[in-house]
Tab-separated table of C-alpha atoms in Angstrom:
chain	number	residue	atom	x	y	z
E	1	UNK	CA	0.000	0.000	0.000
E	2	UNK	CA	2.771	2.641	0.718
E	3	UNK	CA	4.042	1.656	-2.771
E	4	UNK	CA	1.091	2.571	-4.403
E	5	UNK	CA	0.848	5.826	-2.384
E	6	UNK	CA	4.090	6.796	-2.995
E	7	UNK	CA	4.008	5.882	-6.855
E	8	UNK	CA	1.039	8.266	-6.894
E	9	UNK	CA	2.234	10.798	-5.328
E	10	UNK	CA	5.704	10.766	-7.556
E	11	UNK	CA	3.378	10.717	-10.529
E	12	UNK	CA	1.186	13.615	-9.333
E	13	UNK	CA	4.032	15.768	-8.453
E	14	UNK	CA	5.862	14.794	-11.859
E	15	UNK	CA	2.663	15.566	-13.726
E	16	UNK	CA	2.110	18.979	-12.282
E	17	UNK	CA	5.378	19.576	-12.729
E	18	UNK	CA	6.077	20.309	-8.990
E	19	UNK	CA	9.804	20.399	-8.520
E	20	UNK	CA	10.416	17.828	-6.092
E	21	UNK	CA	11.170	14.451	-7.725
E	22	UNK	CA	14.754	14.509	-6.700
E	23	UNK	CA	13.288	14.821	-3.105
E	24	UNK	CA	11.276	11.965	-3.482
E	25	UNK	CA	13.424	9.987	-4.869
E	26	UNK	CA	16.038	9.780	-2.329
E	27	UNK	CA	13.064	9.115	-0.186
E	28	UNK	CA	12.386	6.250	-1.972
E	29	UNK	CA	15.565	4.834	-1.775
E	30	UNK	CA	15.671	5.431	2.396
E	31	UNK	CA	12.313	4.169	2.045
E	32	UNK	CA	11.942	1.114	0.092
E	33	UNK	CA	16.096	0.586	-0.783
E	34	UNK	CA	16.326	-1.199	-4.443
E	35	UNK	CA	12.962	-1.479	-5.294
E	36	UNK	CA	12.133	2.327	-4.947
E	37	UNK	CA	14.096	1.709	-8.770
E	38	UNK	CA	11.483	0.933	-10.852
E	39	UNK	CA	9.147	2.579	-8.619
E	40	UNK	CA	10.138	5.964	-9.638
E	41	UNK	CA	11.265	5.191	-13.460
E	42	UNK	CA	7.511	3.514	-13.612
E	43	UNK	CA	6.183	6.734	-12.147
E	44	UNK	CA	8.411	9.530	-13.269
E	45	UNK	CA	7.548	8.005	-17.236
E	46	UNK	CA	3.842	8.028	-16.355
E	47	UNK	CA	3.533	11.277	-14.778
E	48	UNK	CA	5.802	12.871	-17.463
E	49	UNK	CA	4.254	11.064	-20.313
E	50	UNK	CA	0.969	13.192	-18.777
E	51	UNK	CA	2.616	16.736	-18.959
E	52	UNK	CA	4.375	15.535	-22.471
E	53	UNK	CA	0.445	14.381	-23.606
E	54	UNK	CA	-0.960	17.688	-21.835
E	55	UNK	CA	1.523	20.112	-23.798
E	56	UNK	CA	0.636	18.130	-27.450
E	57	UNK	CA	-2.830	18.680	-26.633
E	58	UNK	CA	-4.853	20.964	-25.019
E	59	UNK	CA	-2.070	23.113	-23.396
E	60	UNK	CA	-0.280	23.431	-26.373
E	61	UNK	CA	-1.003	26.660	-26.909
E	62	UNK	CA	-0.606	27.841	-23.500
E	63	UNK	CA	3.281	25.996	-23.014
E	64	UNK	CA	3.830	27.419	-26.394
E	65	UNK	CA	3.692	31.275	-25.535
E	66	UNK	CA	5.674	30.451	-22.101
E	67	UNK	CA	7.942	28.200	-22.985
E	68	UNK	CA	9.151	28.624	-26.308
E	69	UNK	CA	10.933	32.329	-25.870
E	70	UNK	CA	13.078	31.098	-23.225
E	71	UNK	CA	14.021	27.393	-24.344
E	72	UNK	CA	14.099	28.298	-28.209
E	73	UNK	CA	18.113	26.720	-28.394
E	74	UNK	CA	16.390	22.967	-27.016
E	75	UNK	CA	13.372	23.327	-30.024
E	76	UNK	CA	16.111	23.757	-32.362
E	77	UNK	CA	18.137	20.831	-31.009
E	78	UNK	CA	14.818	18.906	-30.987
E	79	UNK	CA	13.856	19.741	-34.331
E	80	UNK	CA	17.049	17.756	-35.517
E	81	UNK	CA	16.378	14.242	-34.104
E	82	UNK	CA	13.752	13.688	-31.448
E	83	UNK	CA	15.175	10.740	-29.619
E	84	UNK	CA	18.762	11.072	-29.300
E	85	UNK	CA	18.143	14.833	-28.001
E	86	UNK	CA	15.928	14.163	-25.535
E	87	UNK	CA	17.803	11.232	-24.388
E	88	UNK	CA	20.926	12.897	-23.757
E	89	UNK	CA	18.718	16.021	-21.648
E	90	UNK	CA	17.502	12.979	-19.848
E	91	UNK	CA	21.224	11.715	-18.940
E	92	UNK	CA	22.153	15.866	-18.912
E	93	UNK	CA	19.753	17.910	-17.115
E	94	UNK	CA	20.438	21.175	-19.202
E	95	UNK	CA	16.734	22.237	-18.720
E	96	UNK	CA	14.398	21.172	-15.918
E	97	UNK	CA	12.600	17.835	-15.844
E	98	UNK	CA	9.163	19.454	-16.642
E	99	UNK	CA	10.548	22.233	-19.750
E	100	UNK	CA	11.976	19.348	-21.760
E	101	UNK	CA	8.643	17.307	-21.199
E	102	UNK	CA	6.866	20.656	-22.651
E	103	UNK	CA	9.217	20.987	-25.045
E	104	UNK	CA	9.370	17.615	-26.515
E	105	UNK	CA	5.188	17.817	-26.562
E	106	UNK	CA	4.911	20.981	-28.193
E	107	UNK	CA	7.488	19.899	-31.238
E	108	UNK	CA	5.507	16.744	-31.804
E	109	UNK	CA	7.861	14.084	-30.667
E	110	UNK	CA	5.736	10.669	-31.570
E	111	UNK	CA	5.068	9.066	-27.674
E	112	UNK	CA	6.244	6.039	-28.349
E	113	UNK	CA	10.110	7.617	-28.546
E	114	UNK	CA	9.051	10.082	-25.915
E	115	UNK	CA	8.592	7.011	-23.493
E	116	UNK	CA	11.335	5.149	-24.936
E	117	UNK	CA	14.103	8.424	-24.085
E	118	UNK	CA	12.778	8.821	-21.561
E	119	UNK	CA	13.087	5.296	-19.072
E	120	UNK	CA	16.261	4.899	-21.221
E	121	UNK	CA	17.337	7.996	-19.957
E	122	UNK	CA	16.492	7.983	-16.437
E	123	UNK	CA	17.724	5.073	-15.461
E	124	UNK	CA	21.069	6.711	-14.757
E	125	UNK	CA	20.021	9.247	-12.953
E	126	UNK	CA	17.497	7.501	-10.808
E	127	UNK	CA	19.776	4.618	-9.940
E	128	UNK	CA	22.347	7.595	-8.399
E	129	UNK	CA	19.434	9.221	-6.399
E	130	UNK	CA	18.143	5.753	-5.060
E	131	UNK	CA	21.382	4.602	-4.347
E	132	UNK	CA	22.328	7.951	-2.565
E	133	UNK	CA	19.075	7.189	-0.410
E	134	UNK	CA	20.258	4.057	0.477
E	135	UNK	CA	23.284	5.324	1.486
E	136	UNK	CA	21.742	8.041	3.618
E	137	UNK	CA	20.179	5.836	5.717
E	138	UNK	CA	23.362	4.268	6.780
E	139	UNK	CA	24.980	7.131	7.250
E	140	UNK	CA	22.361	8.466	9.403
E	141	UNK	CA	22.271	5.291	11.433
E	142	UNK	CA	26.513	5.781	11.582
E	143	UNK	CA	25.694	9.344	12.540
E	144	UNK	CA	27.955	10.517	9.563
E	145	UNK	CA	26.684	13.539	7.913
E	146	UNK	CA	26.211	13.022	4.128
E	147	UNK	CA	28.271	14.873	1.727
E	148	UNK	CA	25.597	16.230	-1.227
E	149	UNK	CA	27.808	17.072	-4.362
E	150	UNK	CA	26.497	15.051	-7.409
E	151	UNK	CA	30.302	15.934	-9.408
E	152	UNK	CA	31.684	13.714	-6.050
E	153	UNK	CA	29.700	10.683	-7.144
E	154	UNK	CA	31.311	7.921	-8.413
E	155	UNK	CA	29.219	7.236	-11.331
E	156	UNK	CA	29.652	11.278	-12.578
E	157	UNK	CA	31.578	9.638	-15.073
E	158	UNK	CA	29.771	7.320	-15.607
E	159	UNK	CA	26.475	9.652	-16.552
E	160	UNK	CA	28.867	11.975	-18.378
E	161	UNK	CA	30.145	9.198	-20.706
E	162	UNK	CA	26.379	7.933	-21.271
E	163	UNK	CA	25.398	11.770	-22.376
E	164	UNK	CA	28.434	11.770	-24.759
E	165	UNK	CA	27.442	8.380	-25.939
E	166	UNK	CA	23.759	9.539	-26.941
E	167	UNK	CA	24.677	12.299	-28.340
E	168	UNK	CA	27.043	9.953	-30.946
E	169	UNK	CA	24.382	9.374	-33.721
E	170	UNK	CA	23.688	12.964	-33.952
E	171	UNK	CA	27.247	14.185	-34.295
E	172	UNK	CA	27.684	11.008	-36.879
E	173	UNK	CA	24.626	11.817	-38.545
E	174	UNK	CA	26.188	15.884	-39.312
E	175	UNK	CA	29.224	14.427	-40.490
E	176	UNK	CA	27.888	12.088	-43.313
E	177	UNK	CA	25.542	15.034	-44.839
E	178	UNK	CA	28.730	17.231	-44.664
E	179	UNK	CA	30.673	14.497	-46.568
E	180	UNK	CA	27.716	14.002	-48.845
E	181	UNK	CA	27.287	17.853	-49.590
């Protein structure tokens, strides 16, 4: 039962696009240790998938005349292949959580990539946050104090070289019409 409460809360949050995912998260992973895992990538894809649906649809106008003007560098890098750009802002948070799930909506990304990006990219992430929950708890219960810089994780690297790796098809992709032209 807590499960279910907590996966609807994570997806109501994520779907009104109230800024506290990370939060819950590392609850999640004090909470209910490993399994908190596909917990939150079930419920982070669900309640983003709403906002993503939401800004196609009947918000689209409304998202449009907010967002756009400030994020107009991501439509561009959106207009140029769907999936690999919003998987590497999944594994590289360059815009908040909820903007890209606008974004991606209002330049008619098909869903079915959307979703796809979107668990694919984060996994990474998520696995950090739930881990660093985990790890919370035991330091609380050594009375340590936590250190909270994400660039002193060990698997920084690890998400950087994931983010370079998505973005590989894209860069590949320039250089053949280059060589063709």
């Amino acid at each position: 039962l807590a499960i279910i409460f907590y996966s609807f809360l994570y997806i109501v949050c994520v779907g009104l696009s109230i800024p506290v995912a990370s939060y819950l998260t590392l609850i999640g992973g004090a909470i209910f240790n490993w399994l908190a895992l596909p917990v939150v990538i079930f419920s982070a894809t669900i309640g983003a998938t709403i906002i993503f649906i939401l800004s196609k649809s009947i918000l689209a106008d409304y998202f449009s005349k907010k967002i756009i003007r400030k994020y107009k560098s991501l439509e561009k890098g959106f207009s140029k292949n769907h999936f690999y750009y919003l998987l590497f802002l999944r594994l590289i948070p360059f815009a908040p959580f909820f903007v890209v799930n606008i974004l991606a909506g209002i330049v008619n990304m098909r869903i079915i990539s959307y979703i796809f990006a979107t668990v694919i990219g984060i996994i990474p992430g998520t696995s950090i946050y739930v881990f660093t929950g985990i790890t919370f708890v035991e330091l609380f219960q050594n009375s340590q104090i936590p250190k909270f810089d994400i660039t002193s994780s060990r698997y920084f690297l690890f998400i950087i070289l994931l983010s370079i790796l998505s973005l590989c098809p894209i860069i590949f992709n320039s250089l053949l019409k280059k060589i063709n032209n």
